[in-house]
mmCIF file of C-alpha atoms in Angstrom:
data_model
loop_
_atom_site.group_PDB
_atom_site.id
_atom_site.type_symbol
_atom_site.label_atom_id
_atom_site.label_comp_id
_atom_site.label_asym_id
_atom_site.label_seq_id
_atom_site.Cartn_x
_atom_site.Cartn_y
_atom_site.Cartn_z
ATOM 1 C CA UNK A 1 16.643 -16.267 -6.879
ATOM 2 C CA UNK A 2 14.756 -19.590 -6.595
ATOM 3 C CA UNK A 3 18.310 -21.123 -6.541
ATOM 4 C CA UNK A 4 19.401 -19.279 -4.318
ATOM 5 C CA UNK A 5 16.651 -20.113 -1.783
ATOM 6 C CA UNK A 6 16.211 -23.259 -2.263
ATOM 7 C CA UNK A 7 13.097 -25.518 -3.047
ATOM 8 C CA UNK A 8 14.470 -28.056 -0.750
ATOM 9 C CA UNK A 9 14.958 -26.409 1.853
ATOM 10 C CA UNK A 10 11.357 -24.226 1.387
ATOM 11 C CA UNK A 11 9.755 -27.838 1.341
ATOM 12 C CA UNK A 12 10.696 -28.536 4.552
ATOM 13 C CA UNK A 13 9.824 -25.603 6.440
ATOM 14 C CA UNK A 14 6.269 -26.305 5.358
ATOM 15 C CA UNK A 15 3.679 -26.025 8.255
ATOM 16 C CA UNK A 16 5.941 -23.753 10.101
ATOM 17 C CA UNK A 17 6.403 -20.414 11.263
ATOM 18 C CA UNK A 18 8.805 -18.235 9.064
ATOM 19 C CA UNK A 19 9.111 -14.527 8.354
ATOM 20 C CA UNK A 20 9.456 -13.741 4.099
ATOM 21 C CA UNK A 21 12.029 -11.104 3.946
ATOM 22 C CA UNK A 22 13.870 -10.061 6.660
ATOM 23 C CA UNK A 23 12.356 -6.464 6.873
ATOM 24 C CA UNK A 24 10.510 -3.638 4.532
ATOM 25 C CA UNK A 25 7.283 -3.086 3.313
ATOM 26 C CA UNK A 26 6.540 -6.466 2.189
ATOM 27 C CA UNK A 27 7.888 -8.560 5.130
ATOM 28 C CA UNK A 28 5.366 -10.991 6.957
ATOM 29 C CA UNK A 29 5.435 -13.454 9.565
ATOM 30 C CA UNK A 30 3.146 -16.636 9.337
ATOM 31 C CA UNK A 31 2.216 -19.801 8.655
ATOM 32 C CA UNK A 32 4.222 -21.532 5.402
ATOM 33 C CA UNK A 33 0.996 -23.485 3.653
ATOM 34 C CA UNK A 34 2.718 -24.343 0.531
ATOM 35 C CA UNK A 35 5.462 -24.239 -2.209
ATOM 36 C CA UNK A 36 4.581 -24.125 -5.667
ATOM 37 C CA UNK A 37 6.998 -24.674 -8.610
ATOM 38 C CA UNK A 38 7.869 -20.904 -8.268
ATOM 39 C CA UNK A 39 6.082 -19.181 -5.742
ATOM 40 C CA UNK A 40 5.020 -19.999 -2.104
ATOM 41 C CA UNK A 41 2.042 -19.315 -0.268
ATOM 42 C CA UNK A 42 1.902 -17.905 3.235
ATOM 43 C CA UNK A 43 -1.033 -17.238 5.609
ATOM 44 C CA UNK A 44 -0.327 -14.827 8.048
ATOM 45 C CA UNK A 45 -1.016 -14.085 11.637
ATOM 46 C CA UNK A 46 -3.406 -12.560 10.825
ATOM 47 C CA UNK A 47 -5.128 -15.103 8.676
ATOM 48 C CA UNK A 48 -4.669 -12.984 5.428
ATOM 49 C CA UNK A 49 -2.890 -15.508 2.821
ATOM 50 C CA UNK A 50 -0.553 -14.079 0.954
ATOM 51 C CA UNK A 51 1.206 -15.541 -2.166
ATOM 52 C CA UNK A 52 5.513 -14.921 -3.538
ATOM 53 C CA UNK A 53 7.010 -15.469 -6.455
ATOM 54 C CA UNK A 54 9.891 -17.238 -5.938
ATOM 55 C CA UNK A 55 12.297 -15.069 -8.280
ATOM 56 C CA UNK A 56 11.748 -11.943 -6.193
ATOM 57 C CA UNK A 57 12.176 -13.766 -2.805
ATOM 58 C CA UNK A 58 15.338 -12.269 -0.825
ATOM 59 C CA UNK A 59 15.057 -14.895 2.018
ATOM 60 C CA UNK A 60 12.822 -16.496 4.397
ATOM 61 C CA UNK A 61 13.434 -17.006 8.257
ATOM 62 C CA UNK A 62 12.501 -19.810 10.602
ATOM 63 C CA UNK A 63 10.641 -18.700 13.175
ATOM 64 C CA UNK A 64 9.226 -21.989 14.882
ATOM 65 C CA UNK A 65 11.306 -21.865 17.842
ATOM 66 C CA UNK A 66 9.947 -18.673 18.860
ATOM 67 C CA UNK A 67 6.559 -19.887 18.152
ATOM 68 C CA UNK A 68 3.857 -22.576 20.056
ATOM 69 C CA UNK A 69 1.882 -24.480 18.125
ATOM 70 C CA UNK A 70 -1.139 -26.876 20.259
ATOM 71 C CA UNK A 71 -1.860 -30.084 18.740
ATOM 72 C CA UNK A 72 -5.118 -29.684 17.959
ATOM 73 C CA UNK A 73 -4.007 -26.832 15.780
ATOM 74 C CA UNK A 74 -1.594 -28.392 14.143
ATOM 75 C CA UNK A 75 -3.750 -31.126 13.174
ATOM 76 C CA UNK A 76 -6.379 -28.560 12.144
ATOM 77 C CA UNK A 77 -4.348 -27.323 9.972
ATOM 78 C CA UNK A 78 -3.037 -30.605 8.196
ATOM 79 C CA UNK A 79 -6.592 -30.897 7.775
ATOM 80 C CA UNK A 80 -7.474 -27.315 6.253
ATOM 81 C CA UNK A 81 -4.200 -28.033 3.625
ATOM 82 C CA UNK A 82 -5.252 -31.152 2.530
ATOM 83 C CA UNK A 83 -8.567 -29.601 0.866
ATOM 84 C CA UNK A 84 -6.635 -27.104 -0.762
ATOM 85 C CA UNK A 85 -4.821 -27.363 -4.295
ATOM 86 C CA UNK A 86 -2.228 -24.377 -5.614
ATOM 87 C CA UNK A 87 -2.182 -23.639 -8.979
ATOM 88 C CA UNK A 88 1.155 -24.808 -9.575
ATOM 89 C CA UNK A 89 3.025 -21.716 -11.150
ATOM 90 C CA UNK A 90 2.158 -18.184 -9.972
ATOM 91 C CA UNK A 91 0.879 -17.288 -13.394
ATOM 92 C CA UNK A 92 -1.975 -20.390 -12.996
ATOM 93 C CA UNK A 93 -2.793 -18.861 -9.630
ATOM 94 C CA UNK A 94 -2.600 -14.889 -10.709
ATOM 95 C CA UNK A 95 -5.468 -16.226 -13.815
ATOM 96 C CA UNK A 96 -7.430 -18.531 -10.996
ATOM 97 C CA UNK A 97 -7.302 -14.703 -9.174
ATOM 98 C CA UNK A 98 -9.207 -12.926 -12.044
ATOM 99 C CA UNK A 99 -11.854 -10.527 -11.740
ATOM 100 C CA UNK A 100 -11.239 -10.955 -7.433
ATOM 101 C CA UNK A 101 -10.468 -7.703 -5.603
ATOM 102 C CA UNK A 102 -6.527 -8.446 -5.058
ATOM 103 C CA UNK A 103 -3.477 -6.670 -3.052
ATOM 104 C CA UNK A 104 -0.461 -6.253 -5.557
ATOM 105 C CA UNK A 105 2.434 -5.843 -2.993
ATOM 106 C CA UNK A 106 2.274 -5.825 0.376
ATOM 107 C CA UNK A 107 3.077 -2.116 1.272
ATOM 108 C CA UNK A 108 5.164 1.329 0.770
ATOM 109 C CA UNK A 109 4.374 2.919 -2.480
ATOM 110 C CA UNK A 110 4.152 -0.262 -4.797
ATOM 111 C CA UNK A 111 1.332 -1.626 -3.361
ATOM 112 C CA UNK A 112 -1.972 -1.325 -5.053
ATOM 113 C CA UNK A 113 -5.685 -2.609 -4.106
ATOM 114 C CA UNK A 114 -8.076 -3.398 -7.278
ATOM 115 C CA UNK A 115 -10.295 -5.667 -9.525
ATOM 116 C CA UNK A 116 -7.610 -8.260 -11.052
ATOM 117 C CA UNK A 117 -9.206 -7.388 -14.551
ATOM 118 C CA UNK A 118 -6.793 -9.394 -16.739
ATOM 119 C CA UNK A 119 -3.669 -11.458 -15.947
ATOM 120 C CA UNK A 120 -1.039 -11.662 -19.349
ATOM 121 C CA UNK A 121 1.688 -13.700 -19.444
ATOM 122 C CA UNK A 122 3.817 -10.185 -18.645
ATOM 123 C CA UNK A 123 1.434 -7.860 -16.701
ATOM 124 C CA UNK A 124 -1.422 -7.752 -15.007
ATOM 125 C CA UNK A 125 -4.269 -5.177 -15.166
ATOM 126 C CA UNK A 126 -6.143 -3.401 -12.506
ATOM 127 C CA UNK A 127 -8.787 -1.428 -11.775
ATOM 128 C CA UNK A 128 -8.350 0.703 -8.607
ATOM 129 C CA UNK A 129 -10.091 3.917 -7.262
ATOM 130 C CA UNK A 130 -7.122 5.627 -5.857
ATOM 131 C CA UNK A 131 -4.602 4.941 -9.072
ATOM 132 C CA UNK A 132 -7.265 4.353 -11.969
ATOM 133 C CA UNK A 133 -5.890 1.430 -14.061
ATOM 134 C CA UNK A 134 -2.709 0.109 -13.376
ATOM 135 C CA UNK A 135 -0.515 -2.824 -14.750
ATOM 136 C CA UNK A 136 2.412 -4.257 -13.302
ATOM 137 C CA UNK A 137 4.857 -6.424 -14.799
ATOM 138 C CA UNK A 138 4.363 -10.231 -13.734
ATOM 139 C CA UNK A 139 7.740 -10.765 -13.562
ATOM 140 C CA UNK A 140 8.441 -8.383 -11.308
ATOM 141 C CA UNK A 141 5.649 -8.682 -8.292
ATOM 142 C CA UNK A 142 6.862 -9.275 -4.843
ATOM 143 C CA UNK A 143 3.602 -10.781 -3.358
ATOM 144 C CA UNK A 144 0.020 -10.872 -4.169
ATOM 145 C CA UNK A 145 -2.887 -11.539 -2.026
ATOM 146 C CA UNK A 146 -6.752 -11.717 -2.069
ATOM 147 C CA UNK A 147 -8.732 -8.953 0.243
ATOM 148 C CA UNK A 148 -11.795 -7.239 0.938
ATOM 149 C CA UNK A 149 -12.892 -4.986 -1.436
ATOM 150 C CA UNK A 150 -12.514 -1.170 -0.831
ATOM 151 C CA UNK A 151 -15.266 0.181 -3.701
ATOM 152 C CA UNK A 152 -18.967 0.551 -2.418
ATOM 153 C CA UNK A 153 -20.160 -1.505 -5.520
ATOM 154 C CA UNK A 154 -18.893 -4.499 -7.359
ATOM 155 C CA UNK A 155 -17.696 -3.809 -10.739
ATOM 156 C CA UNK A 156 -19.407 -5.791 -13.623
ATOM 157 C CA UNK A 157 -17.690 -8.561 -15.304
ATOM 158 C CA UNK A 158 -15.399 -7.386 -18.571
ATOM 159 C CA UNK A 159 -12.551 -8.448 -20.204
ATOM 160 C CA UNK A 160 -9.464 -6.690 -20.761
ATOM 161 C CA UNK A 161 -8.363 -8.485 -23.965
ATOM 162 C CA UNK A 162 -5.310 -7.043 -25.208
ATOM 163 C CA UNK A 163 -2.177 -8.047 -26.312
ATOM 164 C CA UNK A 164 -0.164 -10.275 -23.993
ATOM 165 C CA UNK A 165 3.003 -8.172 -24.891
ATOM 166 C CA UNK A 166 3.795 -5.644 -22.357
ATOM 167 C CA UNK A 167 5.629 -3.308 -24.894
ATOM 168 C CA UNK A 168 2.317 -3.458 -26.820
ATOM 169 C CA UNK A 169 0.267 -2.316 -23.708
ATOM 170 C CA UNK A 170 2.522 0.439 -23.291
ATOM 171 C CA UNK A 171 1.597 1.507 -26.842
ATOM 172 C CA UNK A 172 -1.509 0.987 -25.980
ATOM 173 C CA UNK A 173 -0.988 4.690 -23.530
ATOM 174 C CA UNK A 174 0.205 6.633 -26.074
ATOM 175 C CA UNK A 175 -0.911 10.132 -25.993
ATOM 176 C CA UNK A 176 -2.252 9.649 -22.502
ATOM 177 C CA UNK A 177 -1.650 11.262 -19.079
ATOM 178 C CA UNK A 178 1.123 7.856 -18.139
ATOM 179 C CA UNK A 179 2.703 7.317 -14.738
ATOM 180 C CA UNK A 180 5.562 5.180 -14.873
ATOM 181 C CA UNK A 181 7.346 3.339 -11.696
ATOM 182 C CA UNK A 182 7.469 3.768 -7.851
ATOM 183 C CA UNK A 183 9.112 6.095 -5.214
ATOM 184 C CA UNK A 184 12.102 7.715 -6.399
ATOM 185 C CA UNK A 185 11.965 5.975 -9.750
ATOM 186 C CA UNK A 186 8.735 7.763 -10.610
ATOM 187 C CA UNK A 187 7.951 9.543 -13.594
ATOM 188 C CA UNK A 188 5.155 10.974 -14.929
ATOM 189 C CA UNK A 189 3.858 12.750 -18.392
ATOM 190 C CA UNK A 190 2.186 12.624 -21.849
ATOM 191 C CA UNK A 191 3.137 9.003 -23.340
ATOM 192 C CA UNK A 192 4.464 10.037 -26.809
ATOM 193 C CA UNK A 193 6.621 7.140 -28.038
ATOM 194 C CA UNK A 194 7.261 3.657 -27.249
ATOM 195 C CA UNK A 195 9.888 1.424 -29.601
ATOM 196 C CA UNK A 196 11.636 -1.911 -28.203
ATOM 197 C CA UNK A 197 14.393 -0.359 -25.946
ATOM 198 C CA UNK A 198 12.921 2.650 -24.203
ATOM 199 C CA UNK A 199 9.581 5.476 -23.813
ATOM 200 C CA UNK A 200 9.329 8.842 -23.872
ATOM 201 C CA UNK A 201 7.351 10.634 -21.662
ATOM 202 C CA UNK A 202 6.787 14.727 -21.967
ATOM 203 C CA UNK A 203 6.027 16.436 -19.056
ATOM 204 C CA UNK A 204 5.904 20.651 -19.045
ATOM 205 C CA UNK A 205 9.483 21.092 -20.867
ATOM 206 C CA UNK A 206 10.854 18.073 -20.157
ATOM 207 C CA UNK A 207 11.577 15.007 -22.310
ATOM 208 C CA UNK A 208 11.767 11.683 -20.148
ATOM 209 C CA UNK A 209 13.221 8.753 -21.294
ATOM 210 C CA UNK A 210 12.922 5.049 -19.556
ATOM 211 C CA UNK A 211 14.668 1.884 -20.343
ATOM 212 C CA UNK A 212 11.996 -0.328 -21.249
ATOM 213 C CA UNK A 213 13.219 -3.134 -18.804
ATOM 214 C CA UNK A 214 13.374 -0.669 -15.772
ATOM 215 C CA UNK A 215 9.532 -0.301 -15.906
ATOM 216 C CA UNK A 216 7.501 -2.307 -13.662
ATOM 217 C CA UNK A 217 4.182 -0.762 -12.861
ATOM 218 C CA UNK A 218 2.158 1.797 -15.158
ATOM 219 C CA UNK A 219 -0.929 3.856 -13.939
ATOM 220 C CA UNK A 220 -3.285 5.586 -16.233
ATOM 221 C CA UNK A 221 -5.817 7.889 -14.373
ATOM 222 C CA UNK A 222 -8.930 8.744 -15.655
ATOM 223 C CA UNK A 223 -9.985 12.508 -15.299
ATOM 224 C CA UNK A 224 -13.585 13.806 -15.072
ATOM 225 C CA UNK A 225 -15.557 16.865 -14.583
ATOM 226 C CA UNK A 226 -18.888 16.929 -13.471
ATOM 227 C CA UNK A 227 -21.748 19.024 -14.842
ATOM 228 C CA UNK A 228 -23.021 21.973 -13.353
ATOM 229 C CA UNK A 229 -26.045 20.707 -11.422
ATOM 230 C CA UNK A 230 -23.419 18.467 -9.902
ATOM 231 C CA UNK A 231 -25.360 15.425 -10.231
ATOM 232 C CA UNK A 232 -24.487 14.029 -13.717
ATOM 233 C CA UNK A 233 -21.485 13.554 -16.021
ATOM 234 C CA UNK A 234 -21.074 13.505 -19.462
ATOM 235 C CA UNK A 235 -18.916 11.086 -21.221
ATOM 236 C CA UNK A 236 -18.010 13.513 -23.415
ATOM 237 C CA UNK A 237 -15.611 15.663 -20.136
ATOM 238 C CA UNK A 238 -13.975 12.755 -20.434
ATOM 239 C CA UNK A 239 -9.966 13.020 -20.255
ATOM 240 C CA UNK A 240 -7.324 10.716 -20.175
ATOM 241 C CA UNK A 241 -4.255 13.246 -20.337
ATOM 242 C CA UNK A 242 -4.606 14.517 -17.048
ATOM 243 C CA UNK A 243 -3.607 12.935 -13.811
ATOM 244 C CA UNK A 244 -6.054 13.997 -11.245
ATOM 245 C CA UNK A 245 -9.971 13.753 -11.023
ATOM 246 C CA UNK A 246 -11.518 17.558 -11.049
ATOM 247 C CA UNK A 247 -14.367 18.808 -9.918
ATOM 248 C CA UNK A 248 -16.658 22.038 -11.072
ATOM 249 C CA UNK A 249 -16.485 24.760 -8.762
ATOM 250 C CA UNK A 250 -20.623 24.214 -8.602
ATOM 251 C CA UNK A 251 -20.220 21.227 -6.649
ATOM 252 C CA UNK A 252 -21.142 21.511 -3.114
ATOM 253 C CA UNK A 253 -18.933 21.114 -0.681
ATOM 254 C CA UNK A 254 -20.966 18.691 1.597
ATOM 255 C CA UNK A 255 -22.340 16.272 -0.648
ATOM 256 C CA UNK A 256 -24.870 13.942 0.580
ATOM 257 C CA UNK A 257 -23.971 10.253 0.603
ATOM 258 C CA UNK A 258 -26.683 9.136 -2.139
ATOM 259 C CA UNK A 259 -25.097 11.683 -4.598
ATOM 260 C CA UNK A 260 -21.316 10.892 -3.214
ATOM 261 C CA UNK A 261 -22.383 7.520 -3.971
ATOM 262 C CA UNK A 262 -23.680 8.349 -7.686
ATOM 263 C CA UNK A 263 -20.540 10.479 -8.304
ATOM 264 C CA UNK A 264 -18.240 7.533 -7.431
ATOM 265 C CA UNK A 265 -20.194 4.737 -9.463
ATOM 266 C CA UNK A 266 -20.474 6.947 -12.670
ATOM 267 C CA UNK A 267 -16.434 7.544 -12.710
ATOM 268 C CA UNK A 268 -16.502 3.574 -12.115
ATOM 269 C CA UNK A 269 -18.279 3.011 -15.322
ATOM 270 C CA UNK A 270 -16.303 5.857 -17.531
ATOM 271 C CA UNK A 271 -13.281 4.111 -16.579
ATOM 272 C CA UNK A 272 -14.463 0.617 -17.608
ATOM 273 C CA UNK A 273 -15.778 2.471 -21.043
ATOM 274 C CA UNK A 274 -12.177 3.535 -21.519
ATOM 275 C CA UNK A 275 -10.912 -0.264 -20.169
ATOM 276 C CA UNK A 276 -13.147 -1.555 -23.174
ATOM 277 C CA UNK A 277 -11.645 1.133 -25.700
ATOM 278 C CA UNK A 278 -8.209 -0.076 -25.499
ATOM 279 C CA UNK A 279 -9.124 -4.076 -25.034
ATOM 280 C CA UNK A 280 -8.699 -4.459 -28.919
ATOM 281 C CA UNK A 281 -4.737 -3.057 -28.736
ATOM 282 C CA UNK A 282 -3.231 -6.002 -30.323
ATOM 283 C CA UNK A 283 -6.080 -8.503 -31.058
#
């Protein structure tokens, strides 16, 4: 797709206005700041920068015509680029990214907000509250971005470890509650096998199979249940082969924020315990 582009012609639309992709969920309009050796970087009108690998690009617009740019901007911004250096492949920058609170495509259903925990040389792992931990395949990302963080607290330093393999991560899941894919191409079950060409997931009486290559994003929720006093957990409730988060039917329904706010960090730290469990897959 790079090819098809064209570096050349990228390079010269530098310091302009341009729209990357024509339409959809991941489509912005903004500033070009850079190209990279395969990815470009993009700060948009609403000063959020936002970064594309070049092999999932479909096209990029000129906008400058429709667009008015002062002088004193424009020299601002020579000014703000000159103090900046890319990482020059998108795998450098995802790694320079790590342990930030990132944006994993722009919108619709394949976008994700998390911790960058780990970035492989095939996938990427993140912590999120809304999906638990979820890896997508580097390869296939349309656009990444750095944001404000959504959790109350800031997670504490770990590493993922791991294998860099993302056939071995996915053997990492087995036996666990696995979501597999966006949108129409989701699937969901109990992870049972993984070999070079394809998984199996179970779900109820059905037996899914997916072609290895087709998968591009994999979610793993943690599930917990709270004790009765509703106050504490024990890591001992906790479940990986079930997709949602329950609660006992002794929790109050209006919880006060200091104990909302307990609830919250302790599921935080039970799913960084279950991070650390599976760091040694393929070390």
């Amino acid at each position: 797709m790079a090819d098809k582009v064209g570096l050349s012609y990228l390079e010269k639309l530098v310091s302009k206005t341009v729209t990357v992709f024509k339409g959809g969920p991941h489509s912005r309009t903004g500033e070009l700041l850079a190209v990279q050796s395969d990815y470009l970087v993009l700060k948009t009108e609403d000063q959020q920068v936002v970064y594309y690998p070049l092999t999932q690009l479909k096209s990029v617009i000129d906008n400058t015509k429709n667009s008015t740019v002062s002088i004193e901007n424009l020299y601002t911004r020579l000014a703000a680029q000159e103090t900046i250096i890319y990482p020059d492949t998108f795998q450098e920058l995802v790694q320079s990214l790590q342990l930030g609170y990132v944006q994993v495509n722009g919108g619709g259903p394949s976008s994700s907000k998390g911790y960058l925990l780990d970035a492989k040389s095939e996938y990427i792992a993140l912590t999120t509250e809304e999906k638990g931990l979820v890896f997508y395949r580097l390869d296939q990302i349309k656009s990444l971005s750095t944001t404000e963080s959504d959790f109350s607290e800031v997670l504490p330093t770990i590493a993922f470890g791991g294998s860099d393999l993302f056939t071995d991560l996915l053997r990492s899941l087995l036996l666990q509650w696995t979501t597999v894919n966006h949108g129409p191409d989701k699937v969901e079950g109990i992870l049972i096998e993984v070999n070079d060409e394809y998984s199996v997931l179970v779900k109820h009486k059905e037996v899914i199979y997916v072609p290895n290559d087709s998968i591009n994003f994999v979610a793993q929720k943690v599930a917990v249940e709270e004790e009765e006093n509703g106050e504490n957990m024990d890591n001992t409730t906790q479940n990986i082969i079930q997709p949602t988060i329950t609660q006992s039917d002794t929790q109050p329904v209006n919880s006060t924020p200091a104990r909302t706010s307990a609830r919250n960090s302790t599921i935080r730290r039970m799913l960084i315990e279950n991070i650390m469990r599976n760091s040694t897959i393929g070390q």
